[in-house]
Coordinates of C-alpha atoms and ligand atoms in Angstrom, one line a residue:
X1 CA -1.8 27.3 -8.8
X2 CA 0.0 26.7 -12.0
X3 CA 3.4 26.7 -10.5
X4 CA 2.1 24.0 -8.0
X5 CA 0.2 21.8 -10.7
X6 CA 3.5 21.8 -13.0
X7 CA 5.5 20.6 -9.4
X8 CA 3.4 18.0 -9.2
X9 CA 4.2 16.9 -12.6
X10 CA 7.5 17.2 -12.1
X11 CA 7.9 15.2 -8.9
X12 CA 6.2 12.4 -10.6
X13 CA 8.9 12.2 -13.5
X14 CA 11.4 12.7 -10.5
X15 CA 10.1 9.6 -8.2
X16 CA 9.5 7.8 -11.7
X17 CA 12.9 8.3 -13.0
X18 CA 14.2 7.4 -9.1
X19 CA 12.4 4.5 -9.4
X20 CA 13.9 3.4 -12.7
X21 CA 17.3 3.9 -11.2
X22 CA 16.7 1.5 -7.8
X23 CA 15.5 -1.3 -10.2
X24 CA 18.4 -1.5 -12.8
X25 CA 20.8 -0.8 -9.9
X26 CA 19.2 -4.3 -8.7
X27 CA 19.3 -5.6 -11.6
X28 CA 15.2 -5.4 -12.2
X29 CA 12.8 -4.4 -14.8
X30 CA 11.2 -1.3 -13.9
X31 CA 8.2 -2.0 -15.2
X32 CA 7.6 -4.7 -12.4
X33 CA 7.5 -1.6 -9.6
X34 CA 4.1 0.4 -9.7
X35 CA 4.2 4.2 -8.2
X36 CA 1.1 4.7 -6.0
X37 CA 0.1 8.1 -5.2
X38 CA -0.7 8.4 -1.6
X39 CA -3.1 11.2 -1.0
X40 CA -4.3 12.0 2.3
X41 CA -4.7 15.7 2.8
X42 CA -4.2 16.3 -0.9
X43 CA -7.3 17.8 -2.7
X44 CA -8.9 15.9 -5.3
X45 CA -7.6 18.6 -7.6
X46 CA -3.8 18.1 -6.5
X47 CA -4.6 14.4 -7.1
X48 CA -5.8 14.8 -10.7
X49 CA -2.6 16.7 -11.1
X50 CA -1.0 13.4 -10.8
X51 CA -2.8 11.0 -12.0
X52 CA -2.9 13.8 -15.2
X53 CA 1.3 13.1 -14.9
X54 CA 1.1 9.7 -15.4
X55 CA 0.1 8.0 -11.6
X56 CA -2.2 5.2 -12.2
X57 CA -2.9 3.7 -8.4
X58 CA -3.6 5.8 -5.2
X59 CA -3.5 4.7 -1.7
X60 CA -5.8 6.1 0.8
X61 CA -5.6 5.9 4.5
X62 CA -8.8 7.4 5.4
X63 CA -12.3 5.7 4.9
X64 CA -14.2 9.4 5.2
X65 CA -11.5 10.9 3.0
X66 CA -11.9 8.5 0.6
X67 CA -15.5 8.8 0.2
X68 CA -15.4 13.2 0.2
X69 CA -12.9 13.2 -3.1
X70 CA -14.1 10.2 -4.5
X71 CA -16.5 11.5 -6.9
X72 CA -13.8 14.3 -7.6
X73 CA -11.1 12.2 -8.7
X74 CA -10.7 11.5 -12.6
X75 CA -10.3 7.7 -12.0
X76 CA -10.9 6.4 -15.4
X77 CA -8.0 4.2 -15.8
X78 CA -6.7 4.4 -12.2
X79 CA -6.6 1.8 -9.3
X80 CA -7.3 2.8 -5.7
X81 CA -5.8 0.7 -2.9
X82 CA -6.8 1.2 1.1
X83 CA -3.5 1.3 2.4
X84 CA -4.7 3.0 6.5
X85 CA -6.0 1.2 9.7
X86 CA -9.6 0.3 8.8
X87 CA -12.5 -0.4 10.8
X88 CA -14.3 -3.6 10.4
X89 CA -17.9 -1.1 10.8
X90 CA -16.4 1.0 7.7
X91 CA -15.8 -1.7 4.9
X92 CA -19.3 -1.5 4.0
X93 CA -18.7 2.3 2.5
X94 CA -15.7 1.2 0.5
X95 CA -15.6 -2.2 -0.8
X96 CA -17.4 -1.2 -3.9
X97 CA -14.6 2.4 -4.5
X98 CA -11.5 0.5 -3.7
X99 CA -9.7 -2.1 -5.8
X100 CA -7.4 -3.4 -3.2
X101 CA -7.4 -3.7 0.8
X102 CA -3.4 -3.6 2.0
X103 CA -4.3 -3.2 5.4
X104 CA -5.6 -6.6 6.6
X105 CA -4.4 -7.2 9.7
X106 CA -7.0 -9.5 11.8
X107 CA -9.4 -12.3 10.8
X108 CA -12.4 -10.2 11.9
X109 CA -11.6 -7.7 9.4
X110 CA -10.9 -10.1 6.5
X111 CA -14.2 -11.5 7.7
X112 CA -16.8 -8.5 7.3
X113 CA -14.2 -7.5 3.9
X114 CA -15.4 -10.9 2.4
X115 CA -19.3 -10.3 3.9
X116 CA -19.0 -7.2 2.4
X117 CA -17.5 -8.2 -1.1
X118 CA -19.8 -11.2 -1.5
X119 CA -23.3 -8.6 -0.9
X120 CA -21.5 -6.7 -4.3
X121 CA -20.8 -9.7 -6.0
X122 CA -17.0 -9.3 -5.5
X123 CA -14.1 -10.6 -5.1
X124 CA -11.7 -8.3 -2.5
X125 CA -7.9 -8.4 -3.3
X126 CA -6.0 -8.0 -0.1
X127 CA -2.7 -7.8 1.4
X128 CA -1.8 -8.7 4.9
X129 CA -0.4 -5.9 6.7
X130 CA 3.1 -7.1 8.7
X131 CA 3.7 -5.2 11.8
X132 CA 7.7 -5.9 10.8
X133 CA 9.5 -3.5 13.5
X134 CA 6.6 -5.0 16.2
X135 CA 5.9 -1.3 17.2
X136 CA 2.6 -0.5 19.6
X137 CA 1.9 2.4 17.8
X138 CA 1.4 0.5 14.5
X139 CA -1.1 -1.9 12.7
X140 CA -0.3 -4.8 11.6
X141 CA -0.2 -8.7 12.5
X142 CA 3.1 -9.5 14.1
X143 CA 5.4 -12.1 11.5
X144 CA 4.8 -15.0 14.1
X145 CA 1.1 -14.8 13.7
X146 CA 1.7 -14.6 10.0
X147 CA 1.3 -17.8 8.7
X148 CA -1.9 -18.7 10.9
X149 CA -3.6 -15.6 9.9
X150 CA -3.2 -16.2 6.2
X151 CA -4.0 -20.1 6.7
X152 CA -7.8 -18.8 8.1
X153 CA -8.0 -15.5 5.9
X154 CA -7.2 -17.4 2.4
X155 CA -10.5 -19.8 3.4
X156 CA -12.8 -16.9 2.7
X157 CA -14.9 -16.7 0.0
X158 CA -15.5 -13.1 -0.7
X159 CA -11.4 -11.7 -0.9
X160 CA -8.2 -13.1 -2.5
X161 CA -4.9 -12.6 -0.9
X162 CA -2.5 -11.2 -3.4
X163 CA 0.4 -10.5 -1.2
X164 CA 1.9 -7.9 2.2
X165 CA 2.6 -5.1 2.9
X166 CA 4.5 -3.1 5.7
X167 CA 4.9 0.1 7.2
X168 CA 8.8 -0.4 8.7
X169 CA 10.0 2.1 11.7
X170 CA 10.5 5.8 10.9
X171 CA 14.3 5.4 11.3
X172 CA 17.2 7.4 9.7
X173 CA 19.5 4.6 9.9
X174 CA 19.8 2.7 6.3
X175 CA 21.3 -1.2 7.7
X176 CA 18.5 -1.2 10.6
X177 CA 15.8 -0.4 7.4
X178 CA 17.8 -2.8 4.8
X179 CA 17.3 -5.3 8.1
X180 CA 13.3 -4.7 7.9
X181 CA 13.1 -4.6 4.2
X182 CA 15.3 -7.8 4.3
X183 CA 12.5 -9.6 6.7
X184 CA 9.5 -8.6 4.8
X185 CA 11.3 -10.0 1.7
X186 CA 11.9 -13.4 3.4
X187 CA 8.5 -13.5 4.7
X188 CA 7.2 -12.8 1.3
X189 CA 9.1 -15.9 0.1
X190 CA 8.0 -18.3 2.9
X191 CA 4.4 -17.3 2.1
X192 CA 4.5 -18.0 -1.3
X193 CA 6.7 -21.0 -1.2
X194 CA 3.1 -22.5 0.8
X195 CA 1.3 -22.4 -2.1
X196 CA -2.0 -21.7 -0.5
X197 CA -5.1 -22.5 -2.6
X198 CA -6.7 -18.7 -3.1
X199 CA -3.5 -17.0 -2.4
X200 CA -1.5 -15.6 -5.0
X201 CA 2.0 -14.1 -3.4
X202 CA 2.5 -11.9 -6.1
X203 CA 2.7 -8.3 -4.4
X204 CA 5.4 -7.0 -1.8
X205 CA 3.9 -3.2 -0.6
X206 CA 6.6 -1.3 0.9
X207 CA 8.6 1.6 0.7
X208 CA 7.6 5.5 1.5
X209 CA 8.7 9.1 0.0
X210 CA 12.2 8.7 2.4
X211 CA 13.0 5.2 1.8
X212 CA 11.7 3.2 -1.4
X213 CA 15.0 3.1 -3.4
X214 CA 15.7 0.9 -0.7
X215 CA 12.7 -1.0 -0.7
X216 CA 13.3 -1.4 -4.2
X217 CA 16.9 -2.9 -3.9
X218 CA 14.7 -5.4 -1.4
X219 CA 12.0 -6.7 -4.1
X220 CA 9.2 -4.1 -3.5
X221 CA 6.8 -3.8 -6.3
X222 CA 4.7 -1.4 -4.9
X223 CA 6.1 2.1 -3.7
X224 CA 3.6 4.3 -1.9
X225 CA 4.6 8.0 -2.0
X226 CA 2.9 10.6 -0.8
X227 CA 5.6 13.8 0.7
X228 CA 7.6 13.0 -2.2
X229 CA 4.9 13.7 -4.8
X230 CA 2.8 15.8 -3.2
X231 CA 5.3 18.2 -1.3
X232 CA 4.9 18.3 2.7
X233 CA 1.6 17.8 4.4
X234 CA -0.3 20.6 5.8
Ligands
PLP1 C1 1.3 8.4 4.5 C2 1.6 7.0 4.1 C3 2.5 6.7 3.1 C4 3.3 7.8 2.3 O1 4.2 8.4 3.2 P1 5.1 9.6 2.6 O2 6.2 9.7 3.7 O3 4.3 10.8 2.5 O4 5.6 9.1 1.3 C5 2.7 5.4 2.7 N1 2.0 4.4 3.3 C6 1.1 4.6 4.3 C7 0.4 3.5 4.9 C8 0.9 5.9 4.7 O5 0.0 6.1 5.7

């Protein structure tokens, strides 16, 4: 157990350190990129193990996961950002544990998140999930639909869009990734250059344990790690 704890702590300083080197090799300030801790399958414990190293944001991908550690996380100080497929019927049991939604990807979603906010007195930031490599198998809206989607989903009262996110192909080969990263970045530009009353294009989500020095290089500001931090999953 204390063997694992301290490798916890010492992949944080690792990804940290990693993280340092991508942005001064682009010619960034580090401090601009924040380290999510992505937890599924991870106990609570392991989690505190990290937040104790330093990590100030998880993502979680799993409504019912969330809401089993969420009383066993020490969270004082420490953001936690829905980053999986969500169900419109399960906003209700999060919007009041979660401090960001990444994964907006529909207008009936962003609908019931705003509903939902609105009953707490809330205002929901959210990202809009890009489904950048247009795979079946994967959320997201595709980047044509893009710009309608954010037109109708910045009109809601009860949620602020704050930026995207993405979830790029599970590919080994670095210029066909550098090409997704590359898009996202672009689309991220376009949507801020609209200026959007309610929208504030401040936050670019992407990059995973196997890739975010890249994403970084690309103008990420949010890595989401999980394998990396946490070791393989079960
Ligand atoms: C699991 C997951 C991650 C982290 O993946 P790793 O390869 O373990 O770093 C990041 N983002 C999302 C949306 C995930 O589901």
């Amino acid at each position: 157990m204390m063997e694992k704890s301290s490798e916890i702590r010492r992949n944080v300083e690792a990804v940290q350190e990693q993280i340092g080197r991508a942005a001064a090799e682009a010619g960034r300030d580090p401090s601009e990129i924040r380290l999510m801790a992505v937890t599924k399958t991870q106990s609570a414990a392991r989690v505190n193990e990290a937040i104790a190293a330093g990590v100030t944001l998880l993502g979680e991908n799993r409504a019912q996961e969330l809401l089993e550690k969420y009383d066993g996380y020490d969270r004082a100080g420490c953001g936690i950002h829905f980053i999986g497929h969500l169900q419109s019927n399960k906003v209700r049991s999060i919007v009041d544990k979660v401090s960001m939604i990444e994964s907006v990807d529909r207008l009936s979603l962003a609908q019931e998140i705003s509903r939902c906010a609105q009953l707490h007195g809330l205002v929901m930031p959210v990202l809009i999930e890009v489904n950048i490599g247009r795979e079946q198998s994967k959320s997201g809206v595709l980047p044509e639909a893009l710009p309608e989607l954010l037109g109708k989903v910045s009109l809601l009262p009860g949620l602020s869009v704050r930026g995207l996110m993405a979830i790029p192909p599970n590919i080994e080969d670095t210029v066909q990734k550098e090409g997704y990263f590359e898009q996202m970045y672009r689309h991220f530009i376009d949507m801020k250059a609209k200026k959007l009353d309610n929208v504030s294009m401040t936050i670019l989500s992407m990059g995973m344990s196997h890739d975010y020095p890249l994403a970084i290089r690309h103008g990420s500001n949010v890595v989401r790690i999980g394998r990396a931090l946490f070791g393989e999953r079960m």
